[in-house]
Coordinates of C-alpha atoms in Angstrom, one line a residue:
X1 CA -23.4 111.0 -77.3
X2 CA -26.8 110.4 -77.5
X3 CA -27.7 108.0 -74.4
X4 CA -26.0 106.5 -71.3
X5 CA -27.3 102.6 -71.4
X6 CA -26.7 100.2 -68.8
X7 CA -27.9 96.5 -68.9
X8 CA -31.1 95.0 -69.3
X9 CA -30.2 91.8 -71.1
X10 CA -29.5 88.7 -69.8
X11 CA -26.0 87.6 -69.2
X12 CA -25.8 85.1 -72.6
X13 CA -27.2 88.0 -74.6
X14 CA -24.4 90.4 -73.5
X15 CA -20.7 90.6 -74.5
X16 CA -18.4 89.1 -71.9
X17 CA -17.8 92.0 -69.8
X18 CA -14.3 93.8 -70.6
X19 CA -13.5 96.6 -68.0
X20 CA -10.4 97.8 -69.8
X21 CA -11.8 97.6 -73.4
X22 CA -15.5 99.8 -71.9
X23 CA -13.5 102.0 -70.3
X24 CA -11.1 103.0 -73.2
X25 CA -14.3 103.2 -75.2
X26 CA -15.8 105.7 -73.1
X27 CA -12.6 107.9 -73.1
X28 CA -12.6 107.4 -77.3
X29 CA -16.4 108.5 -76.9
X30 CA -15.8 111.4 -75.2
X31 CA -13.1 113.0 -77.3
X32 CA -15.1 112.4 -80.7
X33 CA -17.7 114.8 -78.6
X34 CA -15.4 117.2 -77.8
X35 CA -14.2 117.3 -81.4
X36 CA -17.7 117.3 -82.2
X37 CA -18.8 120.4 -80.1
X38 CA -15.3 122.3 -80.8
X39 CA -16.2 122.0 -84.4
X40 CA -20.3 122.8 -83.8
X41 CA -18.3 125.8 -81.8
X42 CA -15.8 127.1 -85.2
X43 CA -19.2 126.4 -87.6
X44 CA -21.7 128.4 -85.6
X45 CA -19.6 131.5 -85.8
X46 CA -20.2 131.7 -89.9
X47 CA -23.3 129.6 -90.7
X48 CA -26.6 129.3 -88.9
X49 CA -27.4 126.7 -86.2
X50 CA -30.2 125.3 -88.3
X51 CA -28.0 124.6 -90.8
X52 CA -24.7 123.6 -88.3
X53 CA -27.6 121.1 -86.6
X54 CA -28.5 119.3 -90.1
X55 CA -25.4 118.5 -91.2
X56 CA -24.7 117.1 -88.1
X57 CA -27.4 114.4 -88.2
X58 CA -27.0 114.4 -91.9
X59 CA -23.3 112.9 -91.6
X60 CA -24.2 111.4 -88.4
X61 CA -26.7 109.1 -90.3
X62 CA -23.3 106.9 -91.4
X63 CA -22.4 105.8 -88.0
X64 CA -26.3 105.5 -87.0
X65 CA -26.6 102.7 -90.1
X66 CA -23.1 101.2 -89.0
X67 CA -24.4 100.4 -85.5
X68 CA -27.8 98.9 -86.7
X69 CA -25.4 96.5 -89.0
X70 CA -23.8 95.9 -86.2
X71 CA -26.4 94.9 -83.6
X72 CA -28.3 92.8 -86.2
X73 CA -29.1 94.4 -88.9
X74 CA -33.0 95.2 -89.7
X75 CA -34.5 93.4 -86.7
X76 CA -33.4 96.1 -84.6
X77 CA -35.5 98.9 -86.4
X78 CA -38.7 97.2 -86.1
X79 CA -40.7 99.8 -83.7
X80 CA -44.7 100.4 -83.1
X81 CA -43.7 103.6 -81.0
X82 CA -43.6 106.1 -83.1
X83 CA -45.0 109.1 -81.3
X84 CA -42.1 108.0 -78.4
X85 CA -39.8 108.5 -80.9
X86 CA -41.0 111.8 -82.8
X87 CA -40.9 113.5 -79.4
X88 CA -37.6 111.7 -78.2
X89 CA -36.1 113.2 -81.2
X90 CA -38.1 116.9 -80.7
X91 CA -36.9 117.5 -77.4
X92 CA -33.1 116.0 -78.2
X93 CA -33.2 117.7 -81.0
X94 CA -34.3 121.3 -79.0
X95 CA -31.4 120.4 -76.5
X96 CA -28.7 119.9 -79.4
X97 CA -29.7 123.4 -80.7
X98 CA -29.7 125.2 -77.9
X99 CA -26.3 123.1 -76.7
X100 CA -24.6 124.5 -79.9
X101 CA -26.4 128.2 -79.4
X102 CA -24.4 127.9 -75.7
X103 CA -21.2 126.7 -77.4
X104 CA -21.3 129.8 -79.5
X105 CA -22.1 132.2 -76.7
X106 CA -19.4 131.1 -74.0
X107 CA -16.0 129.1 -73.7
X108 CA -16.5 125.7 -74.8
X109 CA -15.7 124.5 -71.1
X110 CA -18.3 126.1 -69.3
X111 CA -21.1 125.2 -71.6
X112 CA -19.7 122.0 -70.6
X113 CA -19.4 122.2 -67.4
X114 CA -23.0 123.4 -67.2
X115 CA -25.0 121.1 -69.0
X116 CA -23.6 118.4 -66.3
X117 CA -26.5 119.2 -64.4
X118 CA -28.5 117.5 -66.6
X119 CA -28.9 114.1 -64.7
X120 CA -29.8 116.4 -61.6
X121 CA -32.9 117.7 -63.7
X122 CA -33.3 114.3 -64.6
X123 CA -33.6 113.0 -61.1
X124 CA -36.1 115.7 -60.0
X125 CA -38.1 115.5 -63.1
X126 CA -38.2 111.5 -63.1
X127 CA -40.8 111.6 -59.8
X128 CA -43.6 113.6 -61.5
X129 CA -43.0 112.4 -64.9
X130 CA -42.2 108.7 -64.3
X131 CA -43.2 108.4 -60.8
X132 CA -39.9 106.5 -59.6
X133 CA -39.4 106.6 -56.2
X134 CA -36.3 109.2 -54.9
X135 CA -35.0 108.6 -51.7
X136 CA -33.4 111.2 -49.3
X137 CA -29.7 110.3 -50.0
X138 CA -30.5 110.9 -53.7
X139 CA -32.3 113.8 -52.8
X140 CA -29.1 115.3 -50.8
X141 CA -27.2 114.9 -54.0
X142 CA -29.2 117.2 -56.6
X143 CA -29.5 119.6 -53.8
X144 CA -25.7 120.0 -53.6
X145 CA -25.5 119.4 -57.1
X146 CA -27.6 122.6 -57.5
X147 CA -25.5 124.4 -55.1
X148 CA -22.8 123.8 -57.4
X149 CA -24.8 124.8 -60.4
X150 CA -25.3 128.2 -58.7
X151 CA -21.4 128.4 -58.4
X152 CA -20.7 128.3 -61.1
X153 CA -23.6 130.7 -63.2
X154 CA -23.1 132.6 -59.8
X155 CA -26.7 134.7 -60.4
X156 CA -26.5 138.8 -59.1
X157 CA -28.8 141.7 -59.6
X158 CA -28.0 141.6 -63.0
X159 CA -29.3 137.8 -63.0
X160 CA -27.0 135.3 -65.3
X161 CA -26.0 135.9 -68.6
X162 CA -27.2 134.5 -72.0
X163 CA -24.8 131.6 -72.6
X164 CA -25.7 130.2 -68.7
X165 CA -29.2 130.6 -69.4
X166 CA -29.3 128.7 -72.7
X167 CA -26.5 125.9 -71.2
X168 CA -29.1 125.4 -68.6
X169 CA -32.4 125.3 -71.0
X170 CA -30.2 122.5 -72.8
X171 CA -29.6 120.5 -70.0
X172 CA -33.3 120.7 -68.5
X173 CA -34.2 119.5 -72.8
X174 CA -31.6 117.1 -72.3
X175 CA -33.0 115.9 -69.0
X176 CA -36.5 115.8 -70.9
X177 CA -34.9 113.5 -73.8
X178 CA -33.5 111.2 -71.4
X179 CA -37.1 110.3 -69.6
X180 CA -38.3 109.8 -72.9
X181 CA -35.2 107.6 -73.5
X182 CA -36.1 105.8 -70.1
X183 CA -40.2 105.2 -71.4
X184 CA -39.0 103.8 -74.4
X185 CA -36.1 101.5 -73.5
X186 CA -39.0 99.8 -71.8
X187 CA -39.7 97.9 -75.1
X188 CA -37.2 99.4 -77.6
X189 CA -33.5 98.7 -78.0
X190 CA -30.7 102.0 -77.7
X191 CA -29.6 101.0 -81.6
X192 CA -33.1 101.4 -82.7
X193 CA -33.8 104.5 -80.7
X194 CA -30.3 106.4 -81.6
X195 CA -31.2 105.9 -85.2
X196 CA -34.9 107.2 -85.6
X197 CA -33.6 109.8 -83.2
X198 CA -30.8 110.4 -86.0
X199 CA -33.4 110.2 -88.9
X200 CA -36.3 112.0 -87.4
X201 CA -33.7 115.0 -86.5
X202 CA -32.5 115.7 -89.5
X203 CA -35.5 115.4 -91.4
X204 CA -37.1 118.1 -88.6
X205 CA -33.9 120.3 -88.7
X206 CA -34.1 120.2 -92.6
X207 CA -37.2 122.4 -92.4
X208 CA -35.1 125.2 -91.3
X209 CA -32.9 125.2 -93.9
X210 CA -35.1 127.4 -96.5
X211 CA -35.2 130.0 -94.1
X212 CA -31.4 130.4 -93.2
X213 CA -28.8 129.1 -95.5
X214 CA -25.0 129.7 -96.3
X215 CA -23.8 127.6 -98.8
X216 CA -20.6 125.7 -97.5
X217 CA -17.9 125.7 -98.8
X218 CA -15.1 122.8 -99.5
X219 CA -13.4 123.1 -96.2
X220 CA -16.4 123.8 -94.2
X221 CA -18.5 121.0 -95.3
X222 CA -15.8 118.7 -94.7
X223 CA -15.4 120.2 -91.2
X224 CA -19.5 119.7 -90.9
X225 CA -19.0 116.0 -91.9
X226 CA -16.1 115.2 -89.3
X227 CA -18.9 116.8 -86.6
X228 CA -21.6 114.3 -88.1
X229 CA -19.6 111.3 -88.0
X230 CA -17.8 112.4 -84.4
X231 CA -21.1 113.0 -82.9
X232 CA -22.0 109.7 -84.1
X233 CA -18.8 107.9 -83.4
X234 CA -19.7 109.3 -79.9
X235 CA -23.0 107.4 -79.5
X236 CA -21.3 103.9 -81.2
X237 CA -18.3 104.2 -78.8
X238 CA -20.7 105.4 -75.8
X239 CA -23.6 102.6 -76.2
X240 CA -19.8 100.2 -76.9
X241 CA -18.9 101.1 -73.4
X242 CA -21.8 100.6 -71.7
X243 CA -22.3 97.2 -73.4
X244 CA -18.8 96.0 -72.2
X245 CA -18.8 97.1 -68.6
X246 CA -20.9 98.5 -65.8
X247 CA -22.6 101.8 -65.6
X248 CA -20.8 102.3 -62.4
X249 CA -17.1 101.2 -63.8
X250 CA -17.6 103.6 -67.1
X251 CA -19.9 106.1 -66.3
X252 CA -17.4 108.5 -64.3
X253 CA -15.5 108.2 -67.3
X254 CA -17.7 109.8 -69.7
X255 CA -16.7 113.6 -66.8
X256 CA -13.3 113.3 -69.1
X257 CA -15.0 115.5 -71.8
X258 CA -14.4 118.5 -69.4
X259 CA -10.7 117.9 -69.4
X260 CA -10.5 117.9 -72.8
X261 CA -13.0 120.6 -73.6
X262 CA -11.0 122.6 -71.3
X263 CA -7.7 121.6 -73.3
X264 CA -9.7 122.3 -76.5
X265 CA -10.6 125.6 -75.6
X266 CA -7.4 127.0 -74.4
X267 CA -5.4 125.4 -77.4
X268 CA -7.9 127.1 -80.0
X269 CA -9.3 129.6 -78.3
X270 CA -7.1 130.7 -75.5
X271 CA -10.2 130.3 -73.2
X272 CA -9.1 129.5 -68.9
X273 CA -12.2 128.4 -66.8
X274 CA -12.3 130.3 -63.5
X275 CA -12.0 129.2 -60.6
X276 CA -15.6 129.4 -59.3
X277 CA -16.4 127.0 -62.6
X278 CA -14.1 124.7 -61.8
X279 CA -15.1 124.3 -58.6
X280 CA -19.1 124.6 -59.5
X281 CA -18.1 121.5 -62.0
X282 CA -16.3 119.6 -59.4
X283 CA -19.9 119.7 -57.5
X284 CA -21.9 118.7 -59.9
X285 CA -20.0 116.2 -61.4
X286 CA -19.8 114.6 -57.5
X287 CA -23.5 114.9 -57.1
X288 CA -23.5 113.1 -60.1
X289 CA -21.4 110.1 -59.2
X290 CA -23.1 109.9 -56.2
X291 CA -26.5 109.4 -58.2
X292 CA -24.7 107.3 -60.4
X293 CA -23.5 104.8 -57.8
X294 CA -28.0 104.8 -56.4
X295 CA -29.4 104.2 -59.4
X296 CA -26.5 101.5 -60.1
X297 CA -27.3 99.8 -56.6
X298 CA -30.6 100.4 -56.7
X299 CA -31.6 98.6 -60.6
X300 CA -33.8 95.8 -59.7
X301 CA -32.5 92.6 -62.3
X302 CA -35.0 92.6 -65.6
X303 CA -36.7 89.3 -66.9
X304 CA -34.2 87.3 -69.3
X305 CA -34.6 87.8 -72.8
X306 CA -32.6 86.3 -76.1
X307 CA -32.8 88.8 -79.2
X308 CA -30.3 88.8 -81.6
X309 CA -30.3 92.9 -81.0
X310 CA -28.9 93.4 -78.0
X311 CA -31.2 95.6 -75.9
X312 CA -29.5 97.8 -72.7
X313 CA -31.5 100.3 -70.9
X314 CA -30.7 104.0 -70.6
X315 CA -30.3 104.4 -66.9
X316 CA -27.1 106.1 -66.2
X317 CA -26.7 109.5 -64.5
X318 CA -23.3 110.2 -66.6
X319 CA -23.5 113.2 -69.0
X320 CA -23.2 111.6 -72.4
X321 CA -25.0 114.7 -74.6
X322 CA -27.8 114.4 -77.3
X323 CA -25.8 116.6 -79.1

């Protein structure tokens, strides 16, 4: 899921808000993504991630172009922020490798459960890089948030291991992607900026393909296609719920991917969080509710503006992943 909108239109430029419909969109989102990283998960233990990362955008591209038809059609692709968008797409695209990377070195729930900490990286990093303003309560809640990050990577003499380390280097990328998210919602719209992302990716992850390839076969191309178009289901039905209701209604919804990455995992791969994950993830993820419900209170109410493409800013502390 790509990017974690909330509104910036005006009210005649929105859909009619529909609680029930945003939140069942959110819970559709987040179980194409765990289909999407359960399959990333199966294809990185044969083929290379360079390749397991193209195919992704590759078949991703379908849903991108759906959405574009669907806000408006080439209107919304008109940009004149193209370096925004090269390095949106860089450092997403960085976080999406090393995300996949993660999901191959550890159970597909604690690569989950880790890379919630990205919106805590996101507040810390968004004073330095975009000056914003964080107050003490806000504060209070990536330090616990932290604390809970610590529980669950739990660090010794022998420091963390490899899959921690690389689940954490993703959600500090994905932190990264979501600033540059936040600079360029200031003018552009999400459609237009989940599709060049989409393009720009897997033109950039195509260059690695010359140096590392396995030719799929029938079933697993077919398996690399349904993780294209379920990653980019996952940004339609994602950017859906965040157009229908509030960030602060749908957002917590968007912590159901752990369930069912936790479900996943133990149906295919027999694989039972621990206890101190569990309750490391029930930290974070409150730490990130609780900056959630700030930066929901705390939105200041944009000019009005009428564009047949509907525009909604990316503001939201929930976890919805580049990858």
């Amino acid at each position: 899921m790509e990017q974690v909108p909330t509104s910036s239109a005006a009210p005649a430029a929105r859909p009619v808000e529909n609680v029930r419909l945003g939140i069942l969109s959110m819970l559709l989102a987040m179980v194409l993504m765990t289909i999407m990283n359960a399959l990333a998960k199966i294809l990185a233990e044969t083929y290379p991630l360079g390749e397991v990362t193209f195919f992704r955008n590759l078949f991703a591209l379908l849903p991108a172009v759906a959405m574009v038809v669907a806000a408006g059609g080439r209107s919304c692709l008109h940009t004149t922020h193209w370096q925004g968008h090269l390095w949106r797409a860089v450092i997403g695209l960085a976080s999406m490798v090393l995300l996949f990377w993660a999901y191959h070195l550890m159970p597909l729930a604690n690569a989950v459960a880790i890379s919630y900490s990205a919106p805590l990286f996101l507040t810390a990093l968004s004073v330095p890089l975009l000056g914003e303003k964080v107050g003490a309560f806000r504060w209070g809640a990536v330090v616990v948030g932290f604390a809970g990050v610590l529980i669950m990577v739990q660090p010794g003499p022998d420091m963390i291991d490899r899959g921690a380390i690389v689940a954490l280097t993703a959600a500090v990328c994905y932190a990264l992607a979501m600033i540059a998210m936040r600079q360029l919602g200031r003018t552009e719209k999400p459609v237009t900026t989940v599709f060049y992302f989409t393009v720009i990716s897997t033109a950039l992850s195509a260059l690695a393909l010359p140096f590392d390839w396995i030719t799929p076969d029938a079933h697993a191309l077919t398996l690399m296609a349904g993780m294209g178009i379920a990653g980019g289901g996952a940004q339609y039905f994602s950017t859906r719920a965040y157009s229908l209701a509030r960030a602060v209604v749908v957002g917590p919804f968007s912590y159901a991917s752990l369930i069912y990455a936790t479900i996943l995992g133990w149906l295919v791969w027999g694989d039972v969080p621990a206890a101190h994950v569990m309750i490391g993830a029930a930290i974070v993820i409150a730490s990130g509710l609780l900056i959630l419900y700030r930066e929901t209170r705390r939105a200041a109410a944009p000019a009005p503006q009428v564009d047949s493409c509907p525009n909604t800013q990316a503001q939201s502390a929930g976890p919805v992943r580049t990858a």
